[in-house]
CSV table of C-alpha atoms in Angstrom, one decimal:
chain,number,residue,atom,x,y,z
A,1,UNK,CA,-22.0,31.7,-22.3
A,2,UNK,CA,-24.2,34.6,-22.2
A,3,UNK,CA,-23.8,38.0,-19.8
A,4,UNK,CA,-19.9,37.3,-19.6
A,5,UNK,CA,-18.6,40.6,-17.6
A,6,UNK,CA,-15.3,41.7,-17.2
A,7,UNK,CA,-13.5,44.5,-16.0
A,8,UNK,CA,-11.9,45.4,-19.9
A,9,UNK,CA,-15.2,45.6,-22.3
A,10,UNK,CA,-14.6,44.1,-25.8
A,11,UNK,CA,-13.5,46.8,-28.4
A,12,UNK,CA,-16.0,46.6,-32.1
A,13,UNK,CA,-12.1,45.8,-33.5
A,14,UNK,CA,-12.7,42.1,-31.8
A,15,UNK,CA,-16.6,42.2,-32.0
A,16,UNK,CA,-16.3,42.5,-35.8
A,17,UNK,CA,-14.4,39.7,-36.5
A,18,UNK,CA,-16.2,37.3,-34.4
A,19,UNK,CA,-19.3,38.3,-35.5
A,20,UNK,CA,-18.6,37.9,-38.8
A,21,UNK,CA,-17.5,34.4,-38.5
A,22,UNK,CA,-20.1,32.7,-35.7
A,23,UNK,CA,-23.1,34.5,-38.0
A,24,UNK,CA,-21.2,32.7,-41.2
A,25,UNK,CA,-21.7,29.4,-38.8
A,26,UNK,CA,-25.4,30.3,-38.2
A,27,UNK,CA,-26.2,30.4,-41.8
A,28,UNK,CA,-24.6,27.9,-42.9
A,29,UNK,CA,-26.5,25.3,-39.6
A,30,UNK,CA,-29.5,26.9,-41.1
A,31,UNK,CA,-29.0,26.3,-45.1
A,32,UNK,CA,-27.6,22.9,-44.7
A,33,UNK,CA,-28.8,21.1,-41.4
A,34,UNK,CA,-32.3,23.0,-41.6
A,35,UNK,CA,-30.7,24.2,-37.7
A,36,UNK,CA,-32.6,27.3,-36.0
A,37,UNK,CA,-30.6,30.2,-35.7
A,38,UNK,CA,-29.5,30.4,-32.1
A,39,UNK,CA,-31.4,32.9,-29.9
A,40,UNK,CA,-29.0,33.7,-27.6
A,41,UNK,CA,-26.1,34.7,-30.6
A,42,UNK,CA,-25.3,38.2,-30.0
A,43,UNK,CA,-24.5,37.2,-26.0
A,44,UNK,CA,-22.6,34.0,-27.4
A,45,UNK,CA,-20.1,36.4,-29.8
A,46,UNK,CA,-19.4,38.9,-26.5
A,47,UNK,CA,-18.9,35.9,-24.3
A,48,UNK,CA,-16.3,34.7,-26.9
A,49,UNK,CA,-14.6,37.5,-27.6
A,50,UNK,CA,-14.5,38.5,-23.6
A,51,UNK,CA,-13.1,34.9,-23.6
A,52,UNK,CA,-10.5,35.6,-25.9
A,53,UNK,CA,-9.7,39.4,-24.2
A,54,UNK,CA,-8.9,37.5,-20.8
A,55,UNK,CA,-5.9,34.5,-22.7
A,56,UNK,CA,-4.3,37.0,-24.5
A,57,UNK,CA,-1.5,38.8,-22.8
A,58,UNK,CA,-1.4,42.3,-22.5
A,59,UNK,CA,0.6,43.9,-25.4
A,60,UNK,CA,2.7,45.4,-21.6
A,61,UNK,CA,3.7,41.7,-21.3
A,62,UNK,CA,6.6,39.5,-22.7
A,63,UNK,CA,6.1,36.5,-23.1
A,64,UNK,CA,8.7,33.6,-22.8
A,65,UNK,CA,7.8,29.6,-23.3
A,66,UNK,CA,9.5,27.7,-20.3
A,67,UNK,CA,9.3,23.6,-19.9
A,68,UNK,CA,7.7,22.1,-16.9
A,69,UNK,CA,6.8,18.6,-15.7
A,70,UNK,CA,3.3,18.6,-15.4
A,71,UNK,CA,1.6,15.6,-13.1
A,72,UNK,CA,-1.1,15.0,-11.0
A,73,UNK,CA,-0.3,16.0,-7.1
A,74,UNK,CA,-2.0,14.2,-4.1
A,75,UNK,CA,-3.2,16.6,-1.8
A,76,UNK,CA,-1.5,17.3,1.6
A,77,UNK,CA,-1.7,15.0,4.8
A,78,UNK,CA,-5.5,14.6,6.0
A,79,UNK,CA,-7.3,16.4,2.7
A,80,UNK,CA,-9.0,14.9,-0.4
A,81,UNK,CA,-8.4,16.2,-3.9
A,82,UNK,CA,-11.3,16.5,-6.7
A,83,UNK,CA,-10.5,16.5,-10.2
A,84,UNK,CA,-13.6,18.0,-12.4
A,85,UNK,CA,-13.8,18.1,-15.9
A,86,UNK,CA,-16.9,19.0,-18.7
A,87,UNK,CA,-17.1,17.5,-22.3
A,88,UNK,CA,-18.6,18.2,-25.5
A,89,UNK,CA,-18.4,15.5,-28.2
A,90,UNK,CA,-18.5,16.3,-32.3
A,91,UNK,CA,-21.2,18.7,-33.6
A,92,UNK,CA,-23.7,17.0,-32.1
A,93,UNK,CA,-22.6,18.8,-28.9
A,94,UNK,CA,-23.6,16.1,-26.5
A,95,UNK,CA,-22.2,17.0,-23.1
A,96,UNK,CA,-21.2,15.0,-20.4
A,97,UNK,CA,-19.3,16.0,-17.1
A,98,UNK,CA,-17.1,14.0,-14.7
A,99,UNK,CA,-14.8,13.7,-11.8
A,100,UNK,CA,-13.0,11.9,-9.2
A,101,UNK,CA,-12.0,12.5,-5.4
A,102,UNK,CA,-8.4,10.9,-4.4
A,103,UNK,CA,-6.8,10.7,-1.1
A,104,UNK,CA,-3.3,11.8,0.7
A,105,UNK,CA,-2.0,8.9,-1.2
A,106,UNK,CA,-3.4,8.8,-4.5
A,107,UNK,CA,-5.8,6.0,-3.9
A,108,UNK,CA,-9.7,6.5,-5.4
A,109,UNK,CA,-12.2,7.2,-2.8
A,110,UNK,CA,-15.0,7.5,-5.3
A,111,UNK,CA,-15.8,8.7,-9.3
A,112,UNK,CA,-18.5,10.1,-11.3
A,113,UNK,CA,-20.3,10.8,-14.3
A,114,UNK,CA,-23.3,12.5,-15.9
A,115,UNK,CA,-25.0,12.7,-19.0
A,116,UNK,CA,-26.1,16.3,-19.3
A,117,UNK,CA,-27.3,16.7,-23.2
A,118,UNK,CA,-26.7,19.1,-25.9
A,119,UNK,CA,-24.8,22.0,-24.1
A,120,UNK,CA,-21.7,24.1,-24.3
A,121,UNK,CA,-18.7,23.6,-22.8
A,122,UNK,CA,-19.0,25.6,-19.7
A,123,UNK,CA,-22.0,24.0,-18.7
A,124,UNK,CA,-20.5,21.4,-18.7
A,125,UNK,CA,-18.0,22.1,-16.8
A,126,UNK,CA,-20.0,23.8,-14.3
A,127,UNK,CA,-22.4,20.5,-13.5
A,128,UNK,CA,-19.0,18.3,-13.0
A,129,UNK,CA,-18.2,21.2,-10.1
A,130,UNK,CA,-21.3,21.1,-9.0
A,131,UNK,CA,-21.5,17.2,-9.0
A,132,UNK,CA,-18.4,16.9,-7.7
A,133,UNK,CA,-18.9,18.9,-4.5
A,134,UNK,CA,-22.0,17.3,-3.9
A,135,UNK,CA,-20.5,14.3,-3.5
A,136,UNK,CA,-17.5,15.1,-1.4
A,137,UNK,CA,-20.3,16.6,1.2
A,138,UNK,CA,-22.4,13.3,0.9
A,139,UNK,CA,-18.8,11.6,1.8
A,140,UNK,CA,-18.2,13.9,4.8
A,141,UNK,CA,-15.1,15.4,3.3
A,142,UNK,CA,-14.1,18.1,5.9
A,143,UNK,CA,-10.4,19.6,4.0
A,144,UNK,CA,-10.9,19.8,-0.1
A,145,UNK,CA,-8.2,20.4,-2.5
A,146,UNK,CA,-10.6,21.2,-6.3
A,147,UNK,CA,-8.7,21.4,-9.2
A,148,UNK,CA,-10.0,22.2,-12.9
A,149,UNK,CA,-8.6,22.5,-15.8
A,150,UNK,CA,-10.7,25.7,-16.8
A,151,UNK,CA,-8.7,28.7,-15.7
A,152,UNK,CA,-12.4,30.6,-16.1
A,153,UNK,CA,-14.3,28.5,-13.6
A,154,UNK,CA,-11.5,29.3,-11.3
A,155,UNK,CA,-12.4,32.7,-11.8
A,156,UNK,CA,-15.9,32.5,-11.6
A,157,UNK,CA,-15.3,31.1,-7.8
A,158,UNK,CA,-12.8,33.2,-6.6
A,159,UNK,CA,-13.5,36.6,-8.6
A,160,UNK,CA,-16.7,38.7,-6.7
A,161,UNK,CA,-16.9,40.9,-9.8
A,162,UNK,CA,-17.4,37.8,-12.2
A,163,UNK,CA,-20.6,37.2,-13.9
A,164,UNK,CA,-22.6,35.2,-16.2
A,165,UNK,CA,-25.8,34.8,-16.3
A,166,UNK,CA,-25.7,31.3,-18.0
A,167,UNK,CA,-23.9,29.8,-15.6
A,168,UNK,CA,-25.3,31.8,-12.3
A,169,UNK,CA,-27.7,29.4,-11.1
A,170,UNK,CA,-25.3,26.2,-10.8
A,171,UNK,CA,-22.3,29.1,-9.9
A,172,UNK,CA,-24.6,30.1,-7.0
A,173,UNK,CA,-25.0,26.4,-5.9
A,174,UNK,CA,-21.1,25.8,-6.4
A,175,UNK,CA,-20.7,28.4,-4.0
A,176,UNK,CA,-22.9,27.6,-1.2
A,177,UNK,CA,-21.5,23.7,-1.3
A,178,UNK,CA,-18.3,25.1,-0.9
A,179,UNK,CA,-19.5,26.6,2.8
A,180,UNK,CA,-20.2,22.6,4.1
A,181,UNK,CA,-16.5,22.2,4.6
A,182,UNK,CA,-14.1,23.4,6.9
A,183,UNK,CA,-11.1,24.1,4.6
A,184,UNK,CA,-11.1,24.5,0.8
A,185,UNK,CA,-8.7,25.2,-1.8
A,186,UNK,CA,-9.5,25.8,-5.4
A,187,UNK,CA,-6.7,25.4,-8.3
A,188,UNK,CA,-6.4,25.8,-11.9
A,189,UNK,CA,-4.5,22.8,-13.3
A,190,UNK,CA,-3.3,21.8,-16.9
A,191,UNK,CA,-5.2,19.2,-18.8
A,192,UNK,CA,-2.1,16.7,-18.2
A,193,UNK,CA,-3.2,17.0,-14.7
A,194,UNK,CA,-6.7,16.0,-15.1
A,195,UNK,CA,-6.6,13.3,-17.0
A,196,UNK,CA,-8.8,10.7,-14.8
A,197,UNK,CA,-11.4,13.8,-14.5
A,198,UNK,CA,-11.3,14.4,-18.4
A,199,UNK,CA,-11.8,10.4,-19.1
A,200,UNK,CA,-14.8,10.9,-16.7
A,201,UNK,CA,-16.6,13.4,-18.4
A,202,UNK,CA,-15.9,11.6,-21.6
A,203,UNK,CA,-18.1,8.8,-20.7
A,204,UNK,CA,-20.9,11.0,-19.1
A,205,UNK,CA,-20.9,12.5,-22.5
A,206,UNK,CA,-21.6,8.7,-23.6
A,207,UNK,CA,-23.2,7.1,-21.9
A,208,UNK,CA,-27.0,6.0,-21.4
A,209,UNK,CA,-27.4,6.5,-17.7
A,210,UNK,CA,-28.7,10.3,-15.9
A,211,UNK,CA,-26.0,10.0,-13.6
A,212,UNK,CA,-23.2,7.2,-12.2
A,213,UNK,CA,-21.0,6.9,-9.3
A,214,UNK,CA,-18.2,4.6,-9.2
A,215,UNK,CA,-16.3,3.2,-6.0
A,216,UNK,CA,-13.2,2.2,-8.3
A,217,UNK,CA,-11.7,3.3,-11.1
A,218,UNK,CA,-13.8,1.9,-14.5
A,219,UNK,CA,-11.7,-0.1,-16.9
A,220,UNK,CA,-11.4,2.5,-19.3
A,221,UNK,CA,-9.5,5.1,-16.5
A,222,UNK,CA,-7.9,2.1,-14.6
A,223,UNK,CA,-4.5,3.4,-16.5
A,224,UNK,CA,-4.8,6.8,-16.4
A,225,UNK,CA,-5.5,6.5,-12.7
A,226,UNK,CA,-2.4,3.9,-12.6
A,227,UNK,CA,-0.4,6.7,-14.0
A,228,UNK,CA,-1.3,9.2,-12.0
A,229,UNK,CA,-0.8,7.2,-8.8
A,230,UNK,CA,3.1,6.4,-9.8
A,231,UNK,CA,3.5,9.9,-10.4
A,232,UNK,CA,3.7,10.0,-14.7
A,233,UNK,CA,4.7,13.7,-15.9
A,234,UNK,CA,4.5,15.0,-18.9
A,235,UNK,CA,7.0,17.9,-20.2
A,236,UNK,CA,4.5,21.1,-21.6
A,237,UNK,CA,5.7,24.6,-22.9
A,238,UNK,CA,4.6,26.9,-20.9
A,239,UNK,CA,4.2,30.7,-21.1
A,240,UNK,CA,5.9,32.9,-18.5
A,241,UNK,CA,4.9,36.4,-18.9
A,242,UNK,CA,7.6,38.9,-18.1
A,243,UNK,CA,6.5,42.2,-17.7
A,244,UNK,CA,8.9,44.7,-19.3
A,245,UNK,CA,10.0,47.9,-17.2
């Protein structure tokens, strides 16, 4: 991620530490896998730390863990649900993306995956949107429920004042695919929820082929997808912030 603003700029107290450790990384890619210091490091440290600025509660806030059942939801009556999801695998940083559109009753109307190449993570997850969308317009999809796991892609979409230059061109394309139908909604969901999508991007990360699209679930997300549809939940800790008068 390079050109990451927000409204709160990072404070040299952050800068310093992350700094000092991605430069350690740099050094040691260079000494011992002969790896070319990356161009782009000083915008990769702010993006990180900016990164790190927007999770972390404000010092204002309490925080208190609360359990919740965590699923994926079918959308409402007459929409379609997309699930998108990026992956990185190892340090070889071979990306892939993925995704899957559901119906009003959990059934698959179609899946996908691409092979994208060394990347990071937001890339990544920026070509499964991107992907994704495409193909709900190519399938006439008229009301779309979009769900990601990536609370800052969420951001990115709904946020006017959000920018990144690394991510600007495919942003830009997210956003004009999002005009081709009549109703939209666009959600930040937890991982457990976004499992089929997740499985998806795992094997674009793998596989051989540019890009796939599958008309049923593939063997290897058949359960997942089996899960989801019977309505499987899993119990998470989650933080609820309470802000203290």
């Amino acid at each position: 991620m390079t050109g990451l603003q927000y409204l709160r700029k990072p404070h040299w107290r952050l800068l310093f530490p992350f700094a000092v450790r991605l430069i350690w990384k740099s050094r040691n890619q260079l000494v011992f896998n002969g790896k070319n210091p990356n161009p782009n490091l000083p915008s990769v440290i702010n993006s990180q730390v900016v990164e790190f600025m927007h999770c972390v509660p404000s010092p204002r806030q309490s925080t208190q863990n609360v359990i919740r059942r965590i699923r994926w939801e079918r959308p409402p009556s007459g929409w379609k649900k997309l699930n998108t999801d990026g992956s990185c695998i190892g340090n070889s940083r071979s990306s892939g993306c993925g995704g899957a559109v559901r119906d009003e009753h959990g059934e698959w109307i179609a899946g996908f995956s691409r092979y994208i190449g060394t990347s990071c993570s937001v890339v990544a997850e920026m070509w499964g949107l991107r992907d994704g969308l495409v193909l709900c317009k190519n399938l006439n999809i008229q009301c779309l429920v979009v769900e990601l796991d990536t609370s800052m892609i969420v951001d990115a979409l709904t946020k006017p004042e959000y920018a990144n230059n690394l991510i600007s061109p495919i942003l830009d394309d997210c956003k004009q695919l999002l005009t081709h139908f009549q109703q939209v909604q666009i959600r930040h969901c937890f991982r457990q929820a976004n499992r089929c999508a997740d499985m998806m991007a795992r094997k674009g990360a793998e596989q051989q082929l540019d890009f796939c699209v599958f008309n049923s679930p593939p063997m290897d997300v058949l359960k997942i997808f089996r899960e989801d549809f019977d309505g499987m939940y899993f119990n998470r800790l989650c933080p609820k912030r309470v802000v203290l008068c």
